[in-house]
């Protein structure tokens, strides 16, 4: 080992010692940073930092030491928690649970930490938000929605949930899962503001899946050849046992494929030995990329049209304003957007309810007018002067 390497190691050790040093506050007001190596009844033997990389062993009389401030044992754990923030929009209970577990562990491990008040305050904030989530509320754009607010913005919430789900799969490297989510849910959100982002993410997922298949297809063929060579060297009994295991695995994937076909799913989970299936998946990517291009073109052509979110907002405003004509126009526009029936049903119900309310109000007004007219007639009949006009003498 060279002198230079020894010097570097020594410097590294010194730096570590400096970083973990206690602080000796002397009675004369001075402060020394160092590490206690030994002590007896009257003195500390400490490695004191003279400069950042220069240390000296010194004996410090205990009578001269006002106090020792130990290194903050919680510092590393506290920094690991930073930044302290609440989960973002559309987060699930599990997102809160994972953060709360870390905070609880810190509180248990460092009950005397100077950061304890801050950590407990953040914990209380997380618990309050989790309670809202468990009560059926949803956070979107930093605002908590509940009840009718969720109903009125349901398509916006669901489209953003799909985008979040796809992003989570994409970041974790699960391209098939991202594309399965896209295929199963995306068509109903074609008129939403989020759809362009959903399309872009689907396109990126296909590119990454295609790159994976470029490597996996030849690897699958090599895997099959290696397996077959290995089987040739087995005894007849072991070969039959392995063949049965292979058949069981093929049967599981066949069952999954049949279920996917029944559900209309085109992105299949494939065996690592299914080279033909992997090649079919690569051809599927090419076809679906063409479909994405068509959808992107249609999005551009319809860019000037109002989004589903905007039309829903107009509809609910018309309902609040008791404007049945505007509400009916918005409802007709929504009906032309190829939306899932679950989004249109509340619209139909609200419009029908408004019509019934307006009809009831009109009927009440008519009855009131009739009653007022009847009272006027009664008053006229009871008052002779009202009944017979006066004539000049």
C-alpha positions as a printed Julia matrix, in Angstrom:
393×3 Matrix{Float64}:
    0.0     0.0     0.0
    1.43    3.39   -0.99
    1.99    6.31    1.36
   -0.57    8.24   -0.65
   -3.23    5.57   -0.06
   -2.42    5.51    3.64
   -2.76    9.26    3.81
   -6.15    9.13    2.06
   -7.41    6.45    4.43
   -6.13    8.37    7.43
   -7.81   11.53    6.21
  -11.07    9.62    5.72
  -10.92    8.24    9.24
  -10.21   11.67   10.64
  -13.14   13.13    8.73
  -15.43   10.45   10.12
  -14.19   11.11   13.63
  -14.76   14.83   13.16
  -18.28   14.25   11.84
  -19.2    12.13   14.86
  -17.47   14.23   17.52
  -18.95   15.44   20.79
  -18.6    19.08   21.83
  -16.71   19.92   25.04
  -17.9    23.26   26.45
  -15.12   24.53   28.69
  -15.67   26.78   31.73
  -13.6    29.52   30.09
  -16.19   29.66   27.29
  -14.15   27.82   24.64
  -15.46   24.78   22.77
  -13.56   21.72   21.6
  -14.78   19.06   19.2
  -13.52   15.58   19.8
  -14.12   11.99   20.8
  -13.54   10.58   24.28
  -10.98    7.8    24.14
  -10.69    7.17   27.89
  -11.48    8.77   31.23
  -10.66    8.44   34.91
  -11.95   10.19   38.01
  -10.37   13.53   37.16
   -9.64   13.64   33.43
  -10.94   12.84   29.97
   -8.52   11.59   27.34
   -9.95   12.85   24.09
   -9.0    13.01   20.43
   -9.5    16.71   19.73
   -9.92   18.23   16.28
   -7.31   21.01   15.92
   -8.22   21.54   12.26
  -10.7    19.67   10.01
   -8.12   16.95    9.24
   -5.66   17.41   12.12
   -6.25   15.72   15.48
   -4.39   15.6    18.77
   -4.88   13.46   21.82
   -5.36   15.66   24.87
   -6.11   15.27   28.54
   -8.92   17.51   29.72
   -9.46   18.1    33.42
  -13.06   17.37   34.31
  -13.0    20.38   36.59
  -12.41   22.59   33.51
  -15.32   21.11   31.52
  -18.67   22.87   31.89
  -20.6    20.24   29.94
  -20.36   17.79   27.05
  -22.86   18.04   24.23
  -23.07   14.61   22.65
  -23.32   14.17   18.92
  -26.94   14.32   17.74
  -27.68   10.61   17.47
  -30.96   11.36   15.73
  -29.49   13.51   12.96
  -29.06   10.79   10.36
  -32.55    9.36   10.96
  -34.05   12.85   10.89
  -32.39   13.69    7.57
  -33.72   10.42    6.13
  -37.27   11.64    6.83
  -36.78   14.93    4.98
  -38.55   16.53    3.34
  -41.55   16.2     5.64
  -44.55   16.38    3.33
  -47.97   14.82    2.97
  -48.79   12.4     0.14
  -49.96   14.03   -3.08
  -53.25   13.95   -4.94
  -55.25   10.73   -5.14
  -53.0     8.96   -2.61
  -54.15    5.73   -1.0
  -54.17    4.72    2.67
  -50.98    2.7     2.1
  -49.14    5.92    1.16
  -50.0     7.35    4.57
  -49.24    4.11    6.41
  -45.69    3.9     5.05
  -44.89    7.47    6.16
  -46.55    7.05    9.57
  -44.54    3.88   10.2
  -41.29    5.81    9.65
  -42.39    8.64   11.95
  -43.48    6.25   14.69
  -40.15    4.46   14.46
  -38.29    7.77   14.85
  -40.41    8.78   17.87
  -39.78    5.43   19.54
  -36.05    5.44   18.76
  -35.37    9.1    19.67
  -37.79   10.12   22.46
  -35.51   13.01   23.5
  -34.83   14.37   20.01
  -34.87   18.13   19.49
  -36.9    17.4    16.36
  -39.6    15.49   18.24
  -42.14   18.32   18.26
  -41.81   18.77   14.5
  -42.1    15.03   13.86
  -45.19   14.7    16.08
  -46.85   17.68   14.39
  -46.27   16.1    10.97
  -47.59   12.78   12.25
  -50.78   14.5    13.43
  -51.17   16.11   10.01
  -50.81   12.75    8.27
  -53.28   11.09   10.63
  -55.82   13.87   10.03
  -55.54   13.45    6.26
  -55.75    9.66    6.52
  -58.96   10.06    8.54
  -60.43   12.14    5.72
  -59.44    9.44    3.24
  -61.05    6.71    5.35
  -64.22    8.84    5.57
  -64.51    8.67    1.78
  -62.91   11.99    0.88
  -60.44   12.4    -2.0
  -57.6    14.88   -2.36
  -57.23   16.42   -5.8
  -55.36   19.58   -6.73
  -54.49   19.84   -3.03
  -58.19   20.14   -2.04
  -60.23   17.52   -0.2
  -63.5    16.62   -1.92
  -66.46   14.71   -0.52
  -70.04   13.76   -1.36
  -71.52   15.73   -4.24
  -68.16   17.31   -5.07
  -66.74   13.86   -5.84
  -69.81   12.93   -7.88
  -69.56   16.11   -9.93
  -65.87   15.59  -10.69
  -65.92   11.8   -10.92
  -64.65   11.53  -14.5
  -61.77   13.9   -13.74
  -60.88   11.9   -10.64
  -61.04    8.55  -12.43
  -58.96    9.7   -15.41
  -56.27   11.05  -13.08
  -56.36    7.82  -11.07
  -55.67    5.88  -14.26
  -52.77    8.18  -15.13
  -51.35    7.77  -11.61
  -51.74    3.99  -11.79
  -49.95    3.85  -15.14
  -47.17    6.13  -13.87
  -46.62    3.92  -10.83
  -46.3     0.83  -13.05
  -44.02    2.67  -15.46
  -41.67    3.91  -12.72
  -41.44    0.4   -11.29
  -40.63   -1.03  -14.72
  -43.92   -2.95  -15.12
  -44.69   -2.05  -18.74
  -47.23   -4.82  -19.28
  -49.18   -3.71  -16.2
  -49.17   -0.1   -17.44
  -50.46   -1.18  -20.86
  -53.08   -3.49  -19.36
  -54.43   -0.56  -17.31
  -54.43    1.62  -20.41
  -56.31   -0.9   -22.53
  -58.9    -1.67  -19.85
  -59.77    1.9   -18.86
  -58.49    4.54  -21.29
  -61.29    4.51  -23.94
  -63.84    6.01  -21.54
  -61.57    9.03  -20.92
  -61.01   10.06  -24.54
  -62.82   13.38  -24.0
  -60.98   14.32  -20.8
  -58.16   16.8   -20.31
  -55.96   13.97  -18.97
  -56.28   11.75  -22.04
  -53.31   13.28  -23.92
  -51.02   12.51  -20.99
  -52.44    8.98  -20.82
  -51.69    8.48  -24.52
  -48.15    9.8   -24.15
  -47.45    7.45  -21.25
  -48.9     4.48  -23.15
  -46.57    5.32  -26.06
  -43.53    5.44  -23.76
  -44.58    2.13  -22.18
  -44.77    0.48  -25.61
  -41.31    1.75  -26.51
  -39.81    0.35  -23.31
  -41.67   -2.94  -23.65
  -40.44   -3.26  -27.25
  -36.84   -2.68  -26.11
  -37.3    -5.38  -23.48
  -38.65   -7.82  -26.07
  -35.71   -7.17  -28.4
  -33.49   -8.67  -25.7
  -35.94  -11.19  -24.27
  -36.91  -12.98  -27.51
  -33.4   -14.27  -28.32
  -32.85  -14.92  -24.6
  -36.03  -17.05  -24.51
  -34.8   -19.15  -27.44
  -31.42  -19.68  -25.72
  -33.27  -20.54  -22.52
  -35.3   -23.2   -24.32
  -32.19  -24.7   -25.95
  -30.38  -24.78  -22.61
  -33.38  -26.41  -20.94
  -33.64  -29.03  -23.67
  -29.92  -29.84  -23.42
  -30.26  -30.19  -19.67
  -33.26  -32.49  -20.02
  -31.32  -34.77  -22.35
  -28.91  -35.56  -19.53
  -31.64  -36.43  -17.04
  -32.92  -39.86  -16.17
  -36.23  -40.91  -17.67
  -37.99  -40.37  -14.32
  -36.57  -36.87  -13.8
  -37.29  -35.97  -17.42
  -40.93  -36.92  -17.03
  -41.16  -35.03  -13.75
  -39.75  -31.89  -15.4
  -42.11  -32.26  -18.37
  -45.06  -32.41  -15.99
  -43.88  -29.23  -14.24
  -43.56  -27.55  -17.63
  -47.09  -28.59  -18.56
  -48.42  -27.21  -15.28
  -46.75  -23.87  -15.93
  -48.03  -23.76  -19.52
  -51.52  -24.58  -18.23
  -51.4   -21.65  -15.76
  -50.42  -19.19  -18.48
  -53.1   -20.66  -20.79
  -55.75  -20.11  -18.08
  -54.59  -16.52  -17.62
  -54.71  -15.96  -21.38
  -58.23  -17.4   -21.6
  -59.39  -15.13  -18.78
  -57.78  -12.11  -20.48
  -59.47  -12.99  -23.76
  -62.81  -13.23  -21.99
  -62.21   -9.77  -20.46
  -61.1    -8.29  -23.77
  -57.52   -7.78  -22.57
  -54.84   -7.88  -25.31
  -51.66   -7.36  -23.24
  -50.88  -10.82  -21.91
  -48.56  -12.0   -19.16
  -46.21  -14.39  -20.93
  -43.9   -17.2   -19.9
  -40.16  -16.56  -20.16
  -40.03  -19.66  -22.4
  -42.83  -18.57  -24.76
  -40.72  -17.17  -27.6
  -43.67  -17.3   -30.01
  -45.85  -15.35  -27.59
  -43.1   -12.76  -27.1
  -42.8   -12.33  -30.87
  -46.6   -11.92  -31.1
  -46.36   -9.25  -28.39
  -43.83   -7.34  -30.48
  -46.19   -7.38  -33.45
  -49.01   -6.23  -31.16
  -46.88   -3.24  -30.15
  -46.55   -2.17  -33.79
  -50.31   -2.36  -34.33
  -51.09   -0.51  -31.11
  -48.56    2.2   -31.88
  -50.49    2.88  -35.1
  -53.7     3.06  -33.06
  -52.06    5.52  -30.67
  -51.11    7.7   -33.61
  -54.73    7.72  -34.78
  -55.94    8.65  -31.29
  -53.36   11.43  -31.06
  -54.52   12.81  -34.4
  -58.12   12.75  -33.23
  -57.14   14.55  -30.02
  -55.5    17.29  -32.07
  -58.54   17.63  -34.33
  -60.87   17.92  -31.33
  -58.56   20.17  -29.3
  -60.9    23.16  -29.72
  -63.89   21.26  -28.37
  -64.71   21.58  -24.65
  -63.41   18.78  -22.46
  -65.67   16.42  -20.56
  -64.62   18.13  -17.32
  -65.67   21.54  -18.67
  -69.05   20.27  -19.88
  -69.72   18.51  -16.59
  -68.9    21.77  -14.77
  -71.36   23.64  -17.04
  -74.02   21.02  -16.43
  -73.76   21.17  -12.63
  -73.72   24.96  -12.67
  -76.93   24.91  -14.72
  -78.46   22.52  -12.18
  -77.51   24.85   -9.32
  -78.92   27.82  -11.26
  -82.11   25.87  -12.04
  -81.49   26.47  -15.75
  -83.05   23.36  -17.27
  -82.43   24.51  -20.83
  -78.64   24.93  -20.3
  -78.54   21.69  -18.31
  -80.25   19.82  -21.13
  -77.81   21.22  -23.7
  -74.83   20.15  -21.57
  -76.38   16.72  -21.08
  -76.75   16.26  -24.86
  -73.11   17.24  -25.36
  -71.99   14.71  -22.74
  -74.11   12.01  -24.42
  -72.15   12.57  -27.65
  -68.77   12.02  -25.96
  -68.81    8.22  -25.81
  -68.71    8.26  -22.02
  -69.37    5.27  -19.81
  -72.97    5.03  -18.62
  -71.85    5.36  -14.99
  -70.91    9.0   -15.68
  -74.13    9.79  -17.55
  -76.56    8.2   -15.08
  -76.09   10.9   -12.37
  -76.6    13.54  -15.08
  -79.88   11.98  -16.16
  -81.04   11.72  -12.55
  -80.09   15.32  -11.72
  -81.81   16.69  -14.82
  -84.95   14.68  -14.14
  -84.9    15.89  -10.54
  -84.56   19.52  -11.71
  -87.52   19.15  -14.07
  -89.65   17.7   -11.28
  -88.56   20.52   -8.94
  -89.38   23.21  -11.51
  -92.74   21.61  -12.26
  -93.55   21.46   -8.54
  -92.55   25.11   -8.09
  -94.67   26.13  -11.08
  -97.63   24.2    -9.72
  -97.14   25.82   -6.3
  -97.05   29.28   -7.91
 -100.24   28.53   -9.87
 -102.02   27.36   -6.72
 -100.84   30.45   -4.87
 -102.11   32.7    -7.67
 -105.49   30.92   -7.6
 -105.66   31.25   -3.81
 -104.79   34.95   -3.98
 -107.48   35.49   -6.63
 -110.07   33.64   -4.51
 -109.19   35.77   -1.46
 -109.57   38.92   -3.55
 -113.03   37.8    -4.71
 -114.07   37.0    -1.12
 -112.91   40.4     0.05
 -114.86   42.1    -2.73
 -118.02   40.14   -1.84
 -117.75   41.05    1.87
 -117.24   44.79    1.23
 -120.37   46.45   -0.31
 -118.4    49.52   -1.25
 -115.96   47.34   -3.12
 -118.78   45.37   -4.72
 -120.82   48.46   -5.92
 -118.91   51.41   -7.35
 -119.98   54.83   -6.01
 -121.93   57.23   -8.34
 -121.87   61.02   -8.37
 -124.75   62.81   -6.52
